[in-house]
Amino acid sequence: MIILKDSEENIKKAAEVIKKGGLVAFPTETVYGLGADATNPEAVAKIFEAKERPYFDPLIVHIANKADILKVAQSPDRRTEFLIERFWPGPLTVILKKRENIPDIVTSGLETVAVRMPSHETALSLIRESSTVVAAPSANKFSSLSPTTARHVFEQLGNAVDFILDGGQCLVGIESTIVKIEEDSIKLLRPGGIPKEAIEDCLSLEVVEMQQHLKVEAPGQLDYHYSPQKPVVLVDKIPVDDNNAGFLFFTKPSFNIPLDRSFILSADGDLREAAANLFLALHFLDSLDIKRIYAQRLPEKGLGLAIMDRLKKASMKFKNFS
Ligand code: TXA
Ligand code: MG
């Protein structure tokens, strides 16, 4: 395993690894991805092995030009085209009918494929230099916390990955929004970096949240995704007198808090800043010598919907097993 700054030269080296069927972890604007040549089924199989991810959980294929969508999928419908025009490159993933050259292992045998054009320059250069399209889930062990720094990747995957490109901290910090457009509805399969409201504004249509149906639509969206090792408890008011707990505050509280066991997502309640810090905060709190993490609920509007989705899933793990 090599870990190097994302210089032009190192991106070229990483692209060689992808071309040869290896695994490269790379920064995107959302979270770090674990990439392999999406047209090479053996290379893609290594992603599942490294992450210990079940094969029924399909991957997102990343492209570096809007036009390359046709290398992966059938022509998008008009509404999907609108969304792509407005939000690509950026944290939006669309579900389309797949082309035959995309192997079944990428889509878990589904007829559809998830496609996204990231906005991070390193991600774009890596894909271009690889001369292919790149399948990439988040670069963490299955169901664990997503990585927003190269160090997070190293800690979870270590030698299971051939090359880590270090591009610093991810700016959006939360995964892409996944939408599926059907004849009569627009489905939000996963809330993420593009707010649901922005998609509704763009199309002048209502977007339907698919929480209940996620297992059918996006098999990977198990209830206990994005989990730290420590139990996460969602609360309205943080019980700061619990000496065995760490605390995740949305905004700066007006009372004294144990600073060494607390993380404030955004002092003045900015949801963009809160999203960018979310996984960093959970990685930090999870590393402390504490028994549980209390996380403060925040409004489920704009990016708050995606942040709360991740926090709810993080808290589910122990609800299910305790
Ligand atoms: O921001 C992101 O999207 C990051 C970066 C690396 O691009 N990637 C990411 O990938 O979050 P991953 O594998 O952690 O999440 C992809 C989700 C999975 O929950 C999967 O079930 C869903 O996308 N998905 C993939 N293909 C699908 C399909 N054909 N239909 C429905 N859902 C799909
Ligand atoms: Mg993931």
mmCIF file of C-alpha atoms and ligand atoms in Angstrom:
data_model
loop_
_atom_site.group_PDB
_atom_site.id
_atom_site.type_symbol
_atom_site.label_atom_id
_atom_site.label_comp_id
_atom_site.label_asym_id
_atom_site.label_seq_id
_atom_site.Cartn_x
_atom_site.Cartn_y
_atom_site.Cartn_z
ATOM 1 C CA MET A 1 0.000 0.000 0.000
ATOM 2 C CA ILE A 2 1.232 3.476 -0.952
ATOM 3 C CA ILE A 3 -0.205 6.728 0.388
ATOM 4 C CA LEU A 4 0.783 9.896 -1.513
ATOM 5 C CA LYS A 5 -0.341 13.513 -2.016
ATOM 6 C CA ASP A 6 -2.667 13.944 -4.970
ATOM 7 C CA SER A 7 -0.097 15.650 -7.241
ATOM 8 C CA GLU A 8 -0.421 15.359 -11.008
ATOM 9 C CA GLU A 9 2.412 12.838 -11.068
ATOM 10 C CA ASN A 10 0.916 10.688 -8.307
ATOM 11 C CA ILE A 11 -2.516 10.753 -9.935
ATOM 12 C CA LYS A 12 -0.866 9.309 -13.058
ATOM 13 C CA LYS A 13 0.730 6.543 -10.952
ATOM 14 C CA ALA A 14 -2.619 5.801 -9.334
ATOM 15 C CA ALA A 15 -4.273 5.635 -12.754
ATOM 16 C CA GLU A 16 -1.779 2.948 -13.747
ATOM 17 C CA VAL A 17 -2.912 0.910 -10.747
ATOM 18 C CA ILE A 18 -6.542 1.203 -11.884
ATOM 19 C CA LYS A 19 -5.607 0.217 -15.448
ATOM 20 C CA LYS A 20 -3.869 -2.893 -14.113
ATOM 21 C CA GLY A 21 -6.953 -3.940 -12.154
ATOM 22 C CA GLY A 22 -5.866 -2.627 -8.721
ATOM 23 C CA LEU A 23 -7.646 -0.590 -6.054
ATOM 24 C CA VAL A 24 -7.137 3.154 -5.529
ATOM 25 C CA ALA A 25 -8.709 5.203 -2.754
ATOM 26 C CA PHE A 26 -9.206 8.804 -3.884
ATOM 27 C CA PRO A 27 -10.822 11.988 -2.610
ATOM 28 C CA THR A 28 -14.130 13.244 -3.969
ATOM 29 C CA GLU A 29 -16.064 16.296 -2.792
ATOM 30 C CA THR A 30 -18.352 14.006 -0.754
ATOM 31 C CA VAL A 31 -16.259 11.229 0.848
ATOM 32 C CA TYR A 32 -13.211 9.166 -0.196
ATOM 33 C CA GLY A 33 -14.023 6.508 -2.776
ATOM 34 C CA LEU A 34 -12.461 3.065 -3.251
ATOM 35 C CA GLY A 35 -12.053 2.858 -7.002
ATOM 36 C CA ALA A 36 -11.525 0.111 -9.557
ATOM 37 C CA ASP A 37 -12.027 -0.204 -13.323
ATOM 38 C CA ALA A 38 -15.803 -0.654 -13.584
ATOM 39 C CA THR A 39 -15.463 -2.669 -16.790
ATOM 40 C CA ASN A 40 -13.152 -5.249 -15.150
ATOM 41 C CA PRO A 41 -15.183 -7.689 -13.018
ATOM 42 C CA GLU A 42 -12.113 -9.090 -11.242
ATOM 43 C CA ALA A 43 -10.957 -5.624 -10.252
ATOM 44 C CA VAL A 44 -14.467 -4.820 -8.978
ATOM 45 C CA ALA A 45 -14.518 -8.062 -6.965
ATOM 46 C CA LYS A 46 -11.508 -6.743 -5.026
ATOM 47 C CA ILE A 47 -13.591 -3.767 -3.854
ATOM 48 C CA PHE A 48 -16.111 -6.130 -2.252
ATOM 49 C CA GLU A 49 -13.321 -8.152 -0.639
ATOM 50 C CA ALA A 50 -11.498 -5.102 0.738
ATOM 51 C CA LYS A 51 -14.680 -3.611 2.191
ATOM 52 C CA GLU A 52 -16.154 -6.967 3.264
ATOM 53 C CA ARG A 53 -19.225 -5.737 1.482
ATOM 54 C CA PRO A 54 -22.015 -8.147 0.493
ATOM 55 C CA TYR A 55 -22.357 -8.667 -3.240
ATOM 56 C CA PHE A 56 -26.025 -7.652 -3.182
ATOM 57 C CA ASP A 57 -25.028 -4.011 -2.586
ATOM 58 C CA PRO A 58 -24.423 -2.344 -5.993
ATOM 59 C CA LEU A 59 -21.755 0.294 -6.703
ATOM 60 C CA ILE A 60 -21.812 3.793 -8.194
ATOM 61 C CA VAL A 61 -19.946 4.224 -11.490
ATOM 62 C CA HIS A 62 -17.981 7.491 -11.686
ATOM 63 C CA ILE A 63 -17.400 9.347 -14.941
ATOM 64 C CA ALA A 64 -15.295 12.417 -15.804
ATOM 65 C CA ASN A 65 -17.412 13.921 -18.620
ATOM 66 C CA LYS A 66 -21.164 14.279 -18.847
ATOM 67 C CA ALA A 67 -21.119 12.653 -22.296
ATOM 68 C CA ASP A 68 -19.529 9.504 -20.853
ATOM 69 C CA ILE A 69 -22.867 8.636 -19.299
ATOM 70 C CA LEU A 70 -23.501 6.799 -22.567
ATOM 71 C CA LYS A 71 -20.513 4.538 -21.893
ATOM 72 C CA VAL A 72 -22.370 3.253 -18.847
ATOM 73 C CA ALA A 73 -26.099 3.701 -19.343
ATOM 74 C CA GLN A 74 -28.862 4.127 -21.896
ATOM 75 C CA SER A 75 -29.743 7.723 -22.834
ATOM 76 C CA PRO A 76 -31.226 9.516 -19.854
ATOM 77 C CA ASP A 77 -34.807 10.815 -19.959
ATOM 78 C CA ARG A 78 -35.422 14.574 -20.122
ATOM 79 C CA ARG A 79 -35.909 15.123 -16.402
ATOM 80 C CA THR A 80 -32.698 13.252 -15.546
ATOM 81 C CA GLU A 81 -30.945 15.367 -18.195
ATOM 82 C CA PHE A 82 -32.180 18.527 -16.466
ATOM 83 C CA LEU A 83 -30.751 17.327 -13.157
ATOM 84 C CA ILE A 84 -27.428 16.417 -14.729
ATOM 85 C CA GLU A 85 -27.185 19.828 -16.435
ATOM 86 C CA ARG A 86 -27.880 21.567 -13.146
ATOM 87 C CA PHE A 87 -25.953 19.465 -10.610
ATOM 88 C CA TRP A 88 -23.028 17.795 -12.433
ATOM 89 C CA PRO A 89 -20.224 17.768 -11.687
ATOM 90 C CA GLY A 90 -21.309 17.384 -8.051
ATOM 91 C CA PRO A 91 -22.850 15.222 -5.333
ATOM 92 C CA LEU A 92 -25.771 13.795 -7.303
ATOM 93 C CA THR A 93 -26.111 10.152 -8.380
ATOM 94 C CA VAL A 94 -28.741 9.136 -10.920
ATOM 95 C CA ILE A 95 -30.112 5.654 -11.563
ATOM 96 C CA LEU A 96 -30.447 4.692 -15.224
ATOM 97 C CA LYS A 97 -30.908 1.572 -17.377
ATOM 98 C CA LYS A 98 -27.465 0.020 -17.660
ATOM 99 C CA ARG A 99 -25.471 -0.828 -20.783
ATOM 100 C CA GLU A 100 -24.241 -4.385 -21.359
ATOM 101 C CA ASN A 101 -20.562 -3.503 -20.906
ATOM 102 C CA ILE A 102 -21.127 -2.859 -17.204
ATOM 103 C CA PRO A 103 -20.629 -6.239 -15.496
ATOM 104 C CA ASP A 104 -23.282 -7.667 -13.200
ATOM 105 C CA ILE A 105 -20.966 -7.509 -10.208
ATOM 106 C CA VAL A 106 -21.135 -3.680 -10.353
ATOM 107 C CA THR A 107 -24.930 -3.549 -10.304
ATOM 108 C CA SER A 108 -25.591 -6.698 -8.252
ATOM 109 C CA GLY A 109 -27.408 -8.065 -11.250
ATOM 110 C CA LEU A 110 -29.854 -5.134 -11.458
ATOM 111 C CA GLU A 111 -30.950 -3.799 -14.845
ATOM 112 C CA THR A 112 -30.050 -0.325 -13.629
ATOM 113 C CA VAL A 113 -26.772 1.399 -12.846
ATOM 114 C CA ALA A 114 -25.955 4.298 -10.504
ATOM 115 C CA VAL A 115 -23.879 7.028 -12.212
ATOM 116 C CA ARG A 116 -22.190 10.129 -10.884
ATOM 117 C CA MET A 117 -19.755 12.789 -12.124
ATOM 118 C CA PRO A 118 -17.857 14.096 -9.086
ATOM 119 C CA SER A 119 -16.600 17.690 -8.940
ATOM 120 C CA HIS A 120 -13.298 17.033 -7.144
ATOM 121 C CA GLU A 121 -10.413 17.760 -9.549
ATOM 122 C CA THR A 122 -8.388 14.781 -8.288
ATOM 123 C CA ALA A 123 -11.275 12.387 -8.873
ATOM 124 C CA LEU A 124 -11.846 13.787 -12.361
ATOM 125 C CA SER A 125 -8.139 13.588 -13.326
ATOM 126 C CA LEU A 126 -7.839 10.061 -11.963
ATOM 127 C CA ILE A 127 -10.820 8.863 -14.008
ATOM 128 C CA ARG A 128 -9.524 10.611 -17.161
ATOM 129 C CA GLU A 129 -6.000 9.251 -16.745
ATOM 130 C CA SER A 130 -7.384 5.737 -16.190
ATOM 131 C CA SER A 131 -9.131 5.895 -19.594
ATOM 132 C CA THR A 132 -12.115 4.022 -18.167
ATOM 133 C CA VAL A 133 -15.109 4.524 -15.894
ATOM 134 C CA VAL A 134 -14.517 3.923 -12.209
ATOM 135 C CA ALA A 135 -16.717 1.932 -9.826
ATOM 136 C CA ALA A 136 -16.304 3.364 -6.330
ATOM 137 C CA PRO A 137 -18.154 2.917 -3.061
ATOM 138 C CA SER A 138 -17.111 4.926 -0.012
ATOM 139 C CA ALA A 139 -13.651 3.727 1.114
ATOM 140 C CA ASN A 140 -14.653 2.229 4.469
ATOM 141 C CA LYS A 141 -15.397 -1.244 5.795
ATOM 142 C CA PHE A 142 -18.986 -2.261 5.102
ATOM 143 C CA SER A 143 -21.500 -0.511 7.406
ATOM 144 C CA SER A 144 -18.783 1.531 9.162
ATOM 145 C CA LEU A 145 -18.209 5.286 9.173
ATOM 146 C CA SER A 146 -17.483 6.892 5.813
ATOM 147 C CA PRO A 147 -13.997 8.388 5.357
ATOM 148 C CA THR A 148 -13.526 12.114 4.816
ATOM 149 C CA THR A 149 -9.712 12.079 5.148
ATOM 150 C CA ALA A 150 -6.960 9.817 3.751
ATOM 151 C CA ARG A 151 -6.176 8.811 7.317
ATOM 152 C CA HIS A 152 -9.720 7.489 7.825
ATOM 153 C CA VAL A 153 -9.196 5.285 4.751
ATOM 154 C CA PHE A 154 -5.849 4.038 5.972
ATOM 155 C CA GLU A 155 -7.229 3.194 9.425
ATOM 156 C CA GLN A 156 -10.082 1.100 8.023
ATOM 157 C CA LEU A 157 -8.633 -0.466 4.889
ATOM 158 C CA GLY A 158 -4.836 -0.305 5.311
ATOM 159 C CA ASN A 159 -3.138 -2.853 3.083
ATOM 160 C CA ALA A 160 -6.366 -4.018 1.476
ATOM 161 C CA VAL A 161 -5.965 -1.061 -0.901
ATOM 162 C CA ASP A 162 -3.028 -0.641 -3.329
ATOM 163 C CA PHE A 163 -2.824 3.158 -3.411
ATOM 164 C CA ILE A 164 -4.325 6.010 -1.386
ATOM 165 C CA LEU A 165 -4.340 9.482 -2.972
ATOM 166 C CA ASP A 166 -4.345 12.073 -0.196
ATOM 167 C CA GLY A 167 -6.352 15.161 -1.140
ATOM 168 C CA GLY A 168 -7.011 16.494 2.351
ATOM 169 C CA GLN A 169 -10.476 16.748 3.874
ATOM 170 C CA CYS A 170 -13.600 16.310 1.729
ATOM 171 C CA LEU A 171 -15.496 19.595 1.468
ATOM 172 C CA VAL A 172 -19.111 18.350 1.272
ATOM 173 C CA GLY A 173 -18.432 15.553 3.755
ATOM 174 C CA ILE A 174 -21.606 13.551 3.167
ATOM 175 C CA GLU A 175 -22.347 11.126 0.319
ATOM 176 C CA SER A 176 -24.126 12.020 -2.897
ATOM 177 C CA THR A 177 -27.892 12.290 -3.149
ATOM 178 C CA ILE A 178 -29.295 9.323 -5.099
ATOM 179 C CA VAL A 179 -32.402 9.849 -7.248
ATOM 180 C CA LYS A 180 -34.341 7.568 -9.531
ATOM 181 C CA ILE A 181 -36.732 9.074 -12.022
ATOM 182 C CA GLU A 182 -39.686 6.955 -13.076
ATOM 183 C CA GLU A 183 -42.640 7.718 -15.359
ATOM 184 C CA ASP A 184 -44.864 8.937 -12.580
ATOM 185 C CA SER A 185 -42.498 9.791 -9.711
ATOM 186 C CA ILE A 186 -39.095 11.037 -8.654
ATOM 187 C CA LYS A 187 -37.683 8.894 -5.900
ATOM 188 C CA LEU A 188 -35.075 9.980 -3.393
ATOM 189 C CA LEU A 189 -33.196 6.726 -2.679
ATOM 190 C CA ARG A 190 -30.634 8.391 -0.402
ATOM 191 C CA PRO A 191 -30.551 11.962 0.923
ATOM 192 C CA GLY A 192 -27.108 13.502 0.431
ATOM 193 C CA GLY A 193 -25.014 16.477 -0.625
ATOM 194 C CA ILE A 194 -27.662 18.012 -2.908
ATOM 195 C CA PRO A 195 -30.722 18.947 -0.843
ATOM 196 C CA LYS A 196 -34.043 17.380 -1.831
ATOM 197 C CA GLU A 197 -35.520 20.895 -2.089
ATOM 198 C CA ALA A 198 -32.926 21.882 -4.720
ATOM 199 C CA ILE A 199 -34.005 18.928 -6.876
ATOM 200 C CA GLU A 200 -37.668 19.826 -6.444
ATOM 201 C CA ASP A 201 -36.912 23.448 -7.434
ATOM 202 C CA CYS A 202 -35.007 22.330 -10.502
ATOM 203 C CA LEU A 203 -37.819 20.084 -11.774
ATOM 204 C CA SER A 204 -40.795 21.910 -10.239
ATOM 205 C CA LEU A 205 -41.946 18.487 -9.063
ATOM 206 C CA GLU A 206 -42.249 16.754 -5.722
ATOM 207 C CA VAL A 207 -39.523 14.272 -4.764
ATOM 208 C CA VAL A 208 -40.675 11.228 -2.801
ATOM 209 C CA GLU A 209 -38.502 9.944 0.052
ATOM 210 C CA MET A 210 -38.121 6.192 -0.208
ATOM 211 C CA GLN A 211 -37.004 5.308 3.332
ATOM 212 C CA GLN A 212 -39.509 2.458 3.641
ATOM 213 C CA HIS A 213 -38.612 0.933 0.300
ATOM 214 C CA LEU A 214 -34.864 1.372 0.396
ATOM 215 C CA LYS A 215 -34.158 -2.306 0.678
ATOM 216 C CA VAL A 216 -35.861 -2.977 -2.618
ATOM 217 C CA GLU A 217 -34.544 0.098 -4.422
ATOM 218 C CA ALA A 218 -31.056 0.366 -2.957
ATOM 219 C CA PRO A 219 -30.268 -2.958 -1.362
ATOM 220 C CA GLY A 220 -27.191 -1.581 0.326
ATOM 221 C CA GLN A 221 -29.106 0.865 2.444
ATOM 222 C CA LEU A 222 -29.325 -1.377 5.477
ATOM 223 C CA ASP A 223 -30.678 0.234 8.617
ATOM 224 C CA TYR A 224 -27.402 0.265 10.483
ATOM 225 C CA HIS A 225 -25.120 1.873 7.916
ATOM 226 C CA TYR A 226 -22.563 4.560 8.844
ATOM 227 C CA SER A 227 -21.985 3.169 12.334
ATOM 228 C CA PRO A 228 -19.202 3.973 14.779
ATOM 229 C CA GLN A 229 -18.091 1.224 17.199
ATOM 230 C CA LYS A 230 -19.695 3.059 20.125
ATOM 231 C CA PRO A 231 -23.480 3.243 20.519
ATOM 232 C CA VAL A 232 -24.964 6.490 19.232
ATOM 233 C CA VAL A 233 -28.007 7.922 21.023
ATOM 234 C CA LEU A 234 -30.014 10.660 19.302
ATOM 235 C CA VAL A 235 -31.384 13.283 21.711
ATOM 236 C CA ASP A 236 -32.907 16.758 21.668
ATOM 237 C CA LYS A 237 -30.999 17.842 24.749
ATOM 238 C CA ILE A 238 -27.473 16.534 25.396
ATOM 239 C CA PRO A 239 -27.029 15.091 28.944
ATOM 240 C CA VAL A 240 -23.626 16.657 29.656
ATOM 241 C CA ASP A 241 -23.483 15.179 33.159
ATOM 242 C CA ASP A 242 -22.872 11.652 31.766
ATOM 243 C CA ASN A 243 -19.150 11.198 32.475
ATOM 244 C CA ASN A 244 -18.895 8.108 30.265
ATOM 245 C CA ALA A 245 -20.198 9.753 27.131
ATOM 246 C CA GLY A 246 -18.979 11.863 24.214
ATOM 247 C CA PHE A 247 -21.167 14.620 22.811
ATOM 248 C CA LEU A 248 -21.991 15.674 19.282
ATOM 249 C CA PHE A 249 -23.505 19.156 19.278
ATOM 250 C CA PHE A 250 -25.118 20.687 16.222
ATOM 251 C CA THR A 251 -24.515 24.286 17.392
ATOM 252 C CA LYS A 252 -22.491 25.894 20.174
ATOM 253 C CA PRO A 253 -24.422 25.409 23.433
ATOM 254 C CA SER A 254 -24.971 28.256 25.887
ATOM 255 C CA PHE A 255 -23.749 26.146 28.840
ATOM 256 C CA ASN A 256 -20.355 24.675 29.759
ATOM 257 C CA ILE A 257 -19.394 21.399 28.091
ATOM 258 C CA PRO A 258 -16.467 18.966 28.549
ATOM 259 C CA LEU A 259 -14.428 20.165 25.562
ATOM 260 C CA ASP A 260 -12.223 17.066 25.371
ATOM 261 C CA ARG A 261 -15.314 14.857 24.847
ATOM 262 C CA SER A 262 -17.365 17.186 22.653
ATOM 263 C CA PHE A 263 -17.549 18.116 18.986
ATOM 264 C CA ILE A 264 -19.545 21.097 17.739
ATOM 265 C CA LEU A 265 -20.589 20.561 14.111
ATOM 266 C CA SER A 266 -21.104 24.257 13.376
ATOM 267 C CA ALA A 267 -20.861 26.994 16.008
ATOM 268 C CA ASP A 268 -23.607 29.070 14.390
ATOM 269 C CA GLY A 269 -25.748 26.253 12.984
ATOM 270 C CA ASP A 270 -24.659 26.255 9.340
ATOM 271 C CA LEU A 271 -25.858 22.953 7.818
ATOM 272 C CA ARG A 272 -23.192 22.948 5.110
ATOM 273 C CA GLU A 273 -20.452 23.214 7.708
ATOM 274 C CA ALA A 274 -22.196 20.608 9.861
ATOM 275 C CA ALA A 275 -22.336 18.110 6.953
ATOM 276 C CA ALA A 276 -18.665 18.694 6.140
ATOM 277 C CA ASN A 277 -17.718 17.899 9.763
ATOM 278 C CA LEU A 278 -20.121 15.025 10.467
ATOM 279 C CA PHE A 279 -17.927 11.985 9.783
ATOM 280 C CA LEU A 280 -14.830 13.728 11.146
ATOM 281 C CA ALA A 281 -16.755 14.286 14.382
ATOM 282 C CA LEU A 282 -17.985 10.677 14.583
ATOM 283 C CA HIS A 283 -14.497 9.289 13.871
ATOM 284 C CA PHE A 284 -13.110 11.554 16.619
ATOM 285 C CA LEU A 285 -15.744 10.685 19.238
ATOM 286 C CA ASP A 286 -15.493 6.987 18.390
ATOM 287 C CA SER A 287 -11.743 7.073 19.134
ATOM 288 C CA LEU A 288 -12.260 8.345 22.703
ATOM 289 C CA ASP A 289 -12.337 6.229 25.841
ATOM 290 C CA ILE A 290 -16.090 6.573 26.352
ATOM 291 C CA LYS A 291 -19.074 4.210 26.473
ATOM 292 C CA ARG A 292 -21.574 6.041 24.261
ATOM 293 C CA ILE A 293 -22.057 9.037 21.996
ATOM 294 C CA TYR A 294 -24.992 11.427 22.408
ATOM 295 C CA ALA A 295 -25.847 13.252 19.190
ATOM 296 C CA GLN A 296 -28.117 16.280 19.102
ATOM 297 C CA ARG A 297 -30.993 16.133 16.606
ATOM 298 C CA LEU A 298 -31.055 18.831 13.983
ATOM 299 C CA PRO A 299 -33.736 20.123 11.605
ATOM 300 C CA GLU A 300 -34.454 17.731 8.705
ATOM 301 C CA LYS A 301 -34.420 20.498 6.108
ATOM 302 C CA GLY A 302 -31.895 21.044 3.318
ATOM 303 C CA LEU A 303 -28.684 19.190 4.138
ATOM 304 C CA GLY A 304 -30.157 18.441 7.572
ATOM 305 C CA LEU A 305 -32.145 15.586 5.986
ATOM 306 C CA ALA A 306 -28.933 13.799 4.919
ATOM 307 C CA ILE A 307 -27.170 14.487 8.232
ATOM 308 C CA MET A 308 -30.100 13.106 10.236
ATOM 309 C CA ASP A 309 -30.331 10.090 7.903
ATOM 310 C CA ARG A 310 -26.704 9.216 8.734
ATOM 311 C CA LEU A 311 -27.196 9.827 12.466
ATOM 312 C CA LYS A 312 -30.378 7.731 12.562
ATOM 313 C CA LYS A 313 -28.602 4.876 10.782
ATOM 314 C CA ALA A 314 -25.614 5.186 13.119
ATOM 315 C CA SER A 315 -27.989 4.906 16.094
ATOM 316 C CA MET A 316 -29.914 1.931 14.627
ATOM 317 C CA LYS A 317 -27.072 -0.572 15.037
ATOM 318 C CA PHE A 318 -27.458 -0.763 18.777
ATOM 319 C CA LYS A 319 -31.202 -0.372 18.772
ATOM 320 C CA ASN A 320 -31.313 -3.566 16.716
ATOM 321 C CA PHE A 321 -28.911 -5.550 18.817
ATOM 322 C CA SER A 322 -29.509 -4.349 22.364
HETATM 323 O O1 TXA B 1 -20.807 10.323 -2.624
HETATM 324 C C1 TXA B 1 -20.886 9.153 -2.983
HETATM 325 O O2 TXA B 1 -21.866 8.702 -3.613
HETATM 326 C C2 TXA B 1 -19.683 8.231 -2.660
HETATM 327 C C3 TXA B 1 -18.470 8.716 -3.432
HETATM 328 C C4 TXA B 1 -17.284 7.800 -3.289
HETATM 329 O O3 TXA B 1 -18.813 8.918 -4.774
HETATM 330 N N1 TXA B 1 -20.007 6.867 -2.960
HETATM 331 C C5 TXA B 1 -20.869 6.130 -2.209
HETATM 332 O O4 TXA B 1 -20.975 4.809 -2.598
HETATM 333 O O5 TXA B 1 -21.489 6.599 -1.278
HETATM 334 P P1 TXA B 1 -21.617 3.660 -1.680
HETATM 335 O O6 TXA B 1 -21.322 2.392 -2.361
HETATM 336 O O7 TXA B 1 -21.148 3.796 -0.304
HETATM 337 O O8 TXA B 1 -23.155 3.920 -1.787
HETATM 338 C C6 TXA B 1 -23.795 3.685 -3.013
HETATM 339 C C7 TXA B 1 -25.251 3.421 -2.807
HETATM 340 C C8 TXA B 1 -25.504 2.064 -2.183
HETATM 341 O O9 TXA B 1 -26.331 2.228 -1.053
HETATM 342 C C9 TXA B 1 -26.235 1.285 -3.267
HETATM 343 O O10 TXA B 1 -27.226 0.448 -2.736
HETATM 344 C C10 TXA B 1 -26.827 2.380 -4.132
HETATM 345 O O11 TXA B 1 -25.879 3.405 -4.095
HETATM 346 N N2 TXA B 1 -26.963 1.918 -5.529
HETATM 347 C C11 TXA B 1 -25.977 1.581 -6.373
HETATM 348 N N3 TXA B 1 -26.479 1.144 -7.551
HETATM 349 C C12 TXA B 1 -27.823 1.202 -7.443
HETATM 350 C C13 TXA B 1 -28.908 0.902 -8.326
HETATM 351 N N4 TXA B 1 -28.724 0.424 -9.551
HETATM 352 N N5 TXA B 1 -30.169 1.109 -7.876
HETATM 353 C C14 TXA B 1 -30.373 1.608 -6.628
HETATM 354 N N6 TXA B 1 -29.391 1.910 -5.750
HETATM 355 C C15 TXA B 1 -28.130 1.718 -6.145
HETATM 356 MG MG MG B 2 -20.942 3.829 1.769
#
